């Protein structure tokens, strides 16, 4: 895991990989298993102040995250050392795993939970045998999974900017953490906003939530805006033209018209599984992967 003191990246540069990560989670775990993560790790379980013994407290927080991520037979041994990165975990066959945290967390104890959440998720994904090729994409998968399965709000809350001094844990931008949190909030009906102690984290969450809402306003979803609906209608007319050859695809919204009989496919706004429905006006479609019921105007 990385940590920075300046030059924090913002926006949504990794959003396509994030969406692929959410989709991979549902594909690997199934709807039923993802649904067992409906409750996030409570703030009280990962709170850590200066009055608690450093090592005993770190072990306590690690155990809370092991419970959150459903790893009852995994034991985390937490230590501290001087290192470049925020944290590191040795991935072995288990059941014992050694996590090293940067020495600076000895003085910044409130962020120990965030650092441990990312490393414990590495163990979870290792056991699932779920990974993305390349270090960057695999770390984005880890951040996304940590957030979607109920421990990543800690990573966003560790984001702070105070003049020339700043901090961010993880590989996602603050807004991308907010995007995944908003996806989780919409799926489970859980509002993480009261847990943020960092005002910058709350602002990033609201920005991410706005981006997440855009996913539910892309045609052929019935909630699409008028400009997107006009583009969709134009593409639909082109798809119905018998003189055309091949498929007609929306430029930005991800929908694709297909032949015989005319159908449209588009990504589910919740899990990004592609859904294929007939072009016949208003209808409801249920995603076969995440079970989300979608109102469509095809």
Coordinates of N, CA, C and O in Angstrom, one line a residue, residues 66 70-76 93-97 127:
X66 N -10.5 -9.2 10.5 CA -10.6 -10.6 10.1 C -12.1 -11.0 10.2 O -12.6 -11.7 9.3
X70 N -14.7 -12.2 7.1 CA -15.1 -13.6 7.1 C -13.9 -14.5 7.0 O -13.9 -15.5 6.2
X71 N -12.9 -14.2 7.8 CA -11.7 -15.1 7.8 C -11.4 -15.7 9.2 O -10.4 -15.4 9.8
X72 N -12.3 -16.5 9.7 CA -12.3 -16.9 11.1 C -11.0 -17.7 11.4 O -10.6 -17.8 12.6
X73 N -10.5 -18.4 10.4 CA -9.3 -19.3 10.7 C -8.0 -18.6 10.4 O -7.0 -19.3 10.3
X74 N -8.0 -17.3 10.1 CA -6.8 -16.6 9.8 C -6.3 -15.8 11.1 O -7.1 -15.1 11.7
X75 N -5.0 -15.8 11.3 CA -4.5 -15.1 12.4 C -3.5 -14.1 11.9 O -2.5 -14.5 11.1
X76 N -3.6 -12.8 12.3 CA -2.7 -11.8 11.8 C -1.8 -11.4 12.9 O -2.2 -11.1 14.0
X93 N 0.5 -19.8 2.9 CA -0.7 -20.8 3.0 C -1.5 -20.5 4.2 O -2.6 -21.0 4.3
X94 N -1.0 -19.8 5.2 CA -1.8 -19.6 6.5 C -1.7 -20.8 7.4 O -1.0 -21.7 7.1
X95 N -2.4 -20.7 8.5 CA -3.4 -19.7 8.9 C -2.8 -18.5 9.5 O -3.6 -17.5 9.8
X96 N -1.5 -18.4 9.7 CA -0.9 -17.2 10.3 C -0.2 -16.3 9.2 O 0.5 -16.8 8.3
X97 N -0.5 -15.0 9.3 CA 0.0 -14.1 8.3 C 0.7 -12.9 9.1 O 0.2 -12.4 10.1
X127 N -6.7 -16.0 -0.7 CA -7.4 -17.3 -0.5 C -8.5 -17.5 -1.6 O -8.7 -18.7 -1.9

